[in-house]
């Protein structure tokens, strides 16, 4: 399991290095956006299903997959909260959750992580990228309520004996206060 909180390309580089040499894996990319991560993984020979609830993003990702000639990469409009009902338990060797948990309630985020764990085959991978909040520094109650605190993702996996953390980085989010609102950014100046 990799919990990395910094620029997405660095997170994916670390994940790719971790799975290097394991042969083609079946991977679910939750919150795939325009499909850059899914397409990169497919170009390395993996079978990838990217999902997002944004229809325009999925249409763009599908066009990009066709243009790239990557037939092992598929995209579908799907809410992350519905993944458990759409796939069999243990169906994927890896599940990536990227840059989307802060957009839903903490309960929904925890359910998505639980679903990801159940959809992952034994000895598989969960890779999570998103934002952390330090409640002592945050000025936004919404961010404090939705985002994970340092150590929370670690605890979710260490209390389950079936999981072993093999790579973990937790960095605080970068934020900007503007007109009384706290804006979270993945770019750290």
mmCIF file of C-alpha atoms in Angstrom:
data_model
loop_
_atom_site.group_PDB
_atom_site.id
_atom_site.type_symbol
_atom_site.label_atom_id
_atom_site.label_comp_id
_atom_site.label_asym_id
_atom_site.label_seq_id
_atom_site.Cartn_x
_atom_site.Cartn_y
_atom_site.Cartn_z
ATOM 1 C CA UNK A 1 0.000 0.000 0.000
ATOM 2 C CA UNK A 2 1.329 3.387 -0.847
ATOM 3 C CA UNK A 3 0.020 6.537 0.727
ATOM 4 C CA UNK A 4 1.703 9.422 -1.025
ATOM 5 C CA UNK A 5 0.704 13.019 -0.591
ATOM 6 C CA UNK A 6 2.633 15.090 -3.128
ATOM 7 C CA UNK A 7 2.593 15.704 -6.844
ATOM 8 C CA UNK A 8 0.660 12.967 -8.686
ATOM 9 C CA UNK A 9 3.379 12.128 -11.229
ATOM 10 C CA UNK A 10 5.825 11.345 -8.393
ATOM 11 C CA UNK A 11 3.210 9.133 -6.763
ATOM 12 C CA UNK A 12 2.651 7.207 -9.992
ATOM 13 C CA UNK A 13 6.400 6.907 -10.604
ATOM 14 C CA UNK A 14 6.763 5.280 -7.180
ATOM 15 C CA UNK A 15 3.827 2.949 -7.834
ATOM 16 C CA UNK A 16 5.195 1.931 -11.254
ATOM 17 C CA UNK A 17 8.574 1.172 -9.662
ATOM 18 C CA UNK A 18 6.853 -0.965 -7.026
ATOM 19 C CA UNK A 19 4.999 -3.142 -9.555
ATOM 20 C CA UNK A 20 7.842 -3.333 -12.092
ATOM 21 C CA UNK A 21 8.465 -6.880 -13.273
ATOM 22 C CA UNK A 22 5.202 -8.300 -11.962
ATOM 23 C CA UNK A 23 3.774 -8.969 -15.410
ATOM 24 C CA UNK A 24 0.481 -7.598 -16.623
ATOM 25 C CA UNK A 25 -1.747 -6.641 -13.696
ATOM 26 C CA UNK A 26 -5.475 -5.910 -13.686
ATOM 27 C CA UNK A 27 -5.710 -2.385 -12.222
ATOM 28 C CA UNK A 28 -8.660 -0.185 -11.228
ATOM 29 C CA UNK A 29 -7.996 3.574 -11.376
ATOM 30 C CA UNK A 30 -10.641 5.266 -9.190
ATOM 31 C CA UNK A 31 -11.053 8.958 -9.950
ATOM 32 C CA UNK A 32 -9.122 8.588 -13.206
ATOM 33 C CA UNK A 33 -9.912 12.058 -14.528
ATOM 34 C CA UNK A 34 -8.684 12.366 -18.121
ATOM 35 C CA UNK A 35 -6.997 8.980 -17.901
ATOM 36 C CA UNK A 36 -3.302 9.919 -17.843
ATOM 37 C CA UNK A 37 -2.407 7.412 -15.111
ATOM 38 C CA UNK A 38 -4.523 4.615 -16.600
ATOM 39 C CA UNK A 39 -3.034 5.193 -20.054
ATOM 40 C CA UNK A 40 0.500 5.194 -18.672
ATOM 41 C CA UNK A 41 -0.110 1.898 -16.871
ATOM 42 C CA UNK A 42 -1.728 0.384 -19.993
ATOM 43 C CA UNK A 43 1.283 1.454 -22.066
ATOM 44 C CA UNK A 44 3.392 -0.690 -19.701
ATOM 45 C CA UNK A 45 1.252 -3.725 -20.541
ATOM 46 C CA UNK A 46 -1.276 -3.669 -17.699
ATOM 47 C CA UNK A 47 -5.046 -4.066 -18.097
ATOM 48 C CA UNK A 48 -6.595 -0.928 -16.654
ATOM 49 C CA UNK A 49 -10.166 0.170 -15.932
ATOM 50 C CA UNK A 50 -10.465 3.886 -15.208
ATOM 51 C CA UNK A 51 -13.589 5.244 -13.567
ATOM 52 C CA UNK A 52 -14.866 8.721 -12.829
ATOM 53 C CA UNK A 53 -18.278 10.243 -12.302
ATOM 54 C CA UNK A 54 -17.406 13.036 -14.744
ATOM 55 C CA UNK A 55 -18.811 12.101 -18.169
ATOM 56 C CA UNK A 56 -16.741 14.690 -20.057
ATOM 57 C CA UNK A 57 -13.515 13.402 -18.484
ATOM 58 C CA UNK A 58 -14.408 9.813 -19.384
ATOM 59 C CA UNK A 59 -15.201 10.781 -22.984
ATOM 60 C CA UNK A 60 -11.809 12.511 -23.244
ATOM 61 C CA UNK A 61 -10.042 9.515 -21.676
ATOM 62 C CA UNK A 62 -11.752 7.166 -24.154
ATOM 63 C CA UNK A 63 -10.642 9.335 -27.076
ATOM 64 C CA UNK A 64 -7.084 9.401 -25.711
ATOM 65 C CA UNK A 65 -7.071 5.595 -25.373
ATOM 66 C CA UNK A 66 -8.265 5.165 -28.974
ATOM 67 C CA UNK A 67 -5.661 7.632 -30.268
ATOM 68 C CA UNK A 68 -2.945 5.815 -28.338
ATOM 69 C CA UNK A 69 -4.084 2.439 -29.642
ATOM 70 C CA UNK A 70 -4.218 1.084 -26.089
ATOM 71 C CA UNK A 71 -6.851 -1.649 -26.149
ATOM 72 C CA UNK A 72 -6.056 -2.822 -22.608
ATOM 73 C CA UNK A 73 -7.353 0.430 -21.124
ATOM 74 C CA UNK A 74 -11.072 1.020 -20.692
ATOM 75 C CA UNK A 75 -12.964 3.901 -19.115
ATOM 76 C CA UNK A 76 -16.420 4.018 -17.608
ATOM 77 C CA UNK A 77 -18.603 6.611 -15.901
ATOM 78 C CA UNK A 78 -19.067 5.332 -12.371
ATOM 79 C CA UNK A 79 -19.345 6.832 -8.916
ATOM 80 C CA UNK A 80 -16.490 5.673 -6.672
ATOM 81 C CA UNK A 81 -19.030 4.778 -4.000
ATOM 82 C CA UNK A 82 -20.451 2.114 -6.343
ATOM 83 C CA UNK A 83 -17.285 0.169 -7.171
ATOM 84 C CA UNK A 84 -18.007 -2.721 -4.817
ATOM 85 C CA UNK A 85 -21.325 -3.438 -6.536
ATOM 86 C CA UNK A 86 -19.756 -3.335 -10.026
ATOM 87 C CA UNK A 87 -16.806 -5.701 -9.615
ATOM 88 C CA UNK A 88 -16.163 -9.049 -7.922
ATOM 89 C CA UNK A 89 -14.217 -9.325 -4.707
ATOM 90 C CA UNK A 90 -10.498 -9.715 -5.398
ATOM 91 C CA UNK A 91 -10.957 -8.895 -9.111
ATOM 92 C CA UNK A 92 -8.050 -6.420 -9.324
ATOM 93 C CA UNK A 93 -4.386 -6.877 -8.458
ATOM 94 C CA UNK A 94 -4.144 -3.147 -7.750
ATOM 95 C CA UNK A 95 -6.570 -0.333 -7.006
ATOM 96 C CA UNK A 96 -5.475 3.287 -7.309
ATOM 97 C CA UNK A 97 -7.495 6.042 -5.665
ATOM 98 C CA UNK A 98 -6.196 9.359 -6.895
ATOM 99 C CA UNK A 99 -6.971 12.925 -5.874
ATOM 100 C CA UNK A 100 -10.671 12.503 -5.121
ATOM 101 C CA UNK A 101 -11.330 11.461 -1.529
ATOM 102 C CA UNK A 102 -11.359 15.071 -0.323
ATOM 103 C CA UNK A 103 -14.358 15.694 -2.606
ATOM 104 C CA UNK A 104 -16.669 13.426 -0.588
ATOM 105 C CA UNK A 105 -17.635 12.981 3.018
ATOM 106 C CA UNK A 106 -15.228 11.185 5.345
ATOM 107 C CA UNK A 107 -17.730 8.305 5.698
ATOM 108 C CA UNK A 108 -17.915 7.934 1.909
ATOM 109 C CA UNK A 109 -14.110 8.074 1.657
ATOM 110 C CA UNK A 110 -13.779 5.331 4.253
ATOM 111 C CA UNK A 111 -16.341 3.224 2.369
ATOM 112 C CA UNK A 112 -14.454 3.701 -0.916
ATOM 113 C CA UNK A 113 -11.231 2.554 0.778
ATOM 114 C CA UNK A 114 -13.029 -0.453 2.268
ATOM 115 C CA UNK A 115 -14.375 -1.279 -1.189
ATOM 116 C CA UNK A 116 -10.910 -0.916 -2.738
ATOM 117 C CA UNK A 117 -9.505 -3.324 -0.171
ATOM 118 C CA UNK A 118 -12.226 -5.900 -0.905
ATOM 119 C CA UNK A 119 -11.728 -5.615 -4.679
ATOM 120 C CA UNK A 120 -7.981 -6.191 -4.378
ATOM 121 C CA UNK A 121 -6.649 -9.719 -4.810
ATOM 122 C CA UNK A 122 -4.457 -11.222 -2.069
ATOM 123 C CA UNK A 123 -0.928 -9.789 -2.153
ATOM 124 C CA UNK A 124 -2.279 -6.925 -4.260
ATOM 125 C CA UNK A 125 -1.787 -3.198 -3.968
ATOM 126 C CA UNK A 126 -3.841 -0.196 -2.921
ATOM 127 C CA UNK A 127 -2.244 3.111 -3.888
ATOM 128 C CA UNK A 128 -3.866 6.246 -2.515
ATOM 129 C CA UNK A 129 -2.990 9.812 -3.418
ATOM 130 C CA UNK A 130 -4.783 12.784 -1.945
ATOM 131 C CA UNK A 131 -4.626 15.526 0.614
ATOM 132 C CA UNK A 132 -3.972 15.442 4.346
ATOM 133 C CA UNK A 133 -5.154 18.085 6.748
ATOM 134 C CA UNK A 134 -3.464 19.229 9.915
ATOM 135 C CA UNK A 135 -6.450 20.248 12.061
ATOM 136 C CA UNK A 136 -4.274 22.626 14.079
ATOM 137 C CA UNK A 137 -3.309 24.579 10.938
ATOM 138 C CA UNK A 138 -6.494 24.307 8.891
ATOM 139 C CA UNK A 139 -8.837 27.283 8.831
ATOM 140 C CA UNK A 140 -11.613 25.336 7.122
ATOM 141 C CA UNK A 141 -13.994 23.129 9.070
ATOM 142 C CA UNK A 142 -15.038 21.525 5.771
ATOM 143 C CA UNK A 143 -11.449 20.469 5.024
ATOM 144 C CA UNK A 144 -11.011 19.219 8.595
ATOM 145 C CA UNK A 145 -14.186 17.139 8.272
ATOM 146 C CA UNK A 146 -13.469 15.635 4.819
ATOM 147 C CA UNK A 147 -9.726 15.165 4.628
ATOM 148 C CA UNK A 148 -7.577 12.584 6.380
ATOM 149 C CA UNK A 149 -5.313 13.571 9.202
ATOM 150 C CA UNK A 150 -1.678 12.478 9.350
ATOM 151 C CA UNK A 151 -1.521 8.801 10.306
ATOM 152 C CA UNK A 152 -5.180 7.994 9.526
ATOM 153 C CA UNK A 153 -4.559 6.076 6.291
ATOM 154 C CA UNK A 154 -1.688 4.245 7.966
ATOM 155 C CA UNK A 155 -4.016 3.124 10.764
ATOM 156 C CA UNK A 156 -6.716 1.973 8.337
ATOM 157 C CA UNK A 157 -4.266 -0.509 6.839
ATOM 158 C CA UNK A 158 -2.205 -1.523 9.878
ATOM 159 C CA UNK A 159 -5.253 -2.642 11.877
ATOM 160 C CA UNK A 160 -5.978 -5.181 9.131
ATOM 161 C CA UNK A 161 -3.474 -8.076 9.319
ATOM 162 C CA UNK A 162 -3.995 -8.892 5.619
ATOM 163 C CA UNK A 163 -2.264 -5.649 4.614
ATOM 164 C CA UNK A 164 1.345 -4.584 4.796
ATOM 165 C CA UNK A 165 2.461 -1.029 4.133
ATOM 166 C CA UNK A 166 5.408 -1.160 1.757
ATOM 167 C CA UNK A 167 5.716 2.537 0.921
ATOM 168 C CA UNK A 168 4.301 5.562 2.623
ATOM 169 C CA UNK A 169 4.781 9.307 2.491
ATOM 170 C CA UNK A 170 2.608 11.816 4.262
ATOM 171 C CA UNK A 171 3.102 15.494 3.576
ATOM 172 C CA UNK A 172 0.811 18.291 4.669
ATOM 173 C CA UNK A 173 -1.352 19.859 2.024
ATOM 174 C CA UNK A 174 -0.425 23.213 0.599
ATOM 175 C CA UNK A 175 -3.176 25.710 1.188
ATOM 176 C CA UNK A 176 -3.944 29.299 0.373
ATOM 177 C CA UNK A 177 -6.376 31.436 2.327
ATOM 178 C CA UNK A 178 -8.384 33.809 0.167
ATOM 179 C CA UNK A 179 -11.293 35.919 1.399
ATOM 180 C CA UNK A 180 -11.763 33.710 4.427
ATOM 181 C CA UNK A 181 -11.725 30.443 2.451
ATOM 182 C CA UNK A 182 -9.023 27.813 2.588
ATOM 183 C CA UNK A 183 -8.100 26.476 -0.861
ATOM 184 C CA UNK A 184 -6.130 23.239 -1.107
ATOM 185 C CA UNK A 185 -3.471 22.855 -3.762
ATOM 186 C CA UNK A 186 -1.366 19.923 -4.902
ATOM 187 C CA UNK A 187 1.400 22.308 -5.943
ATOM 188 C CA UNK A 188 3.910 23.100 -3.228
ATOM 189 C CA UNK A 189 5.661 26.199 -4.525
#
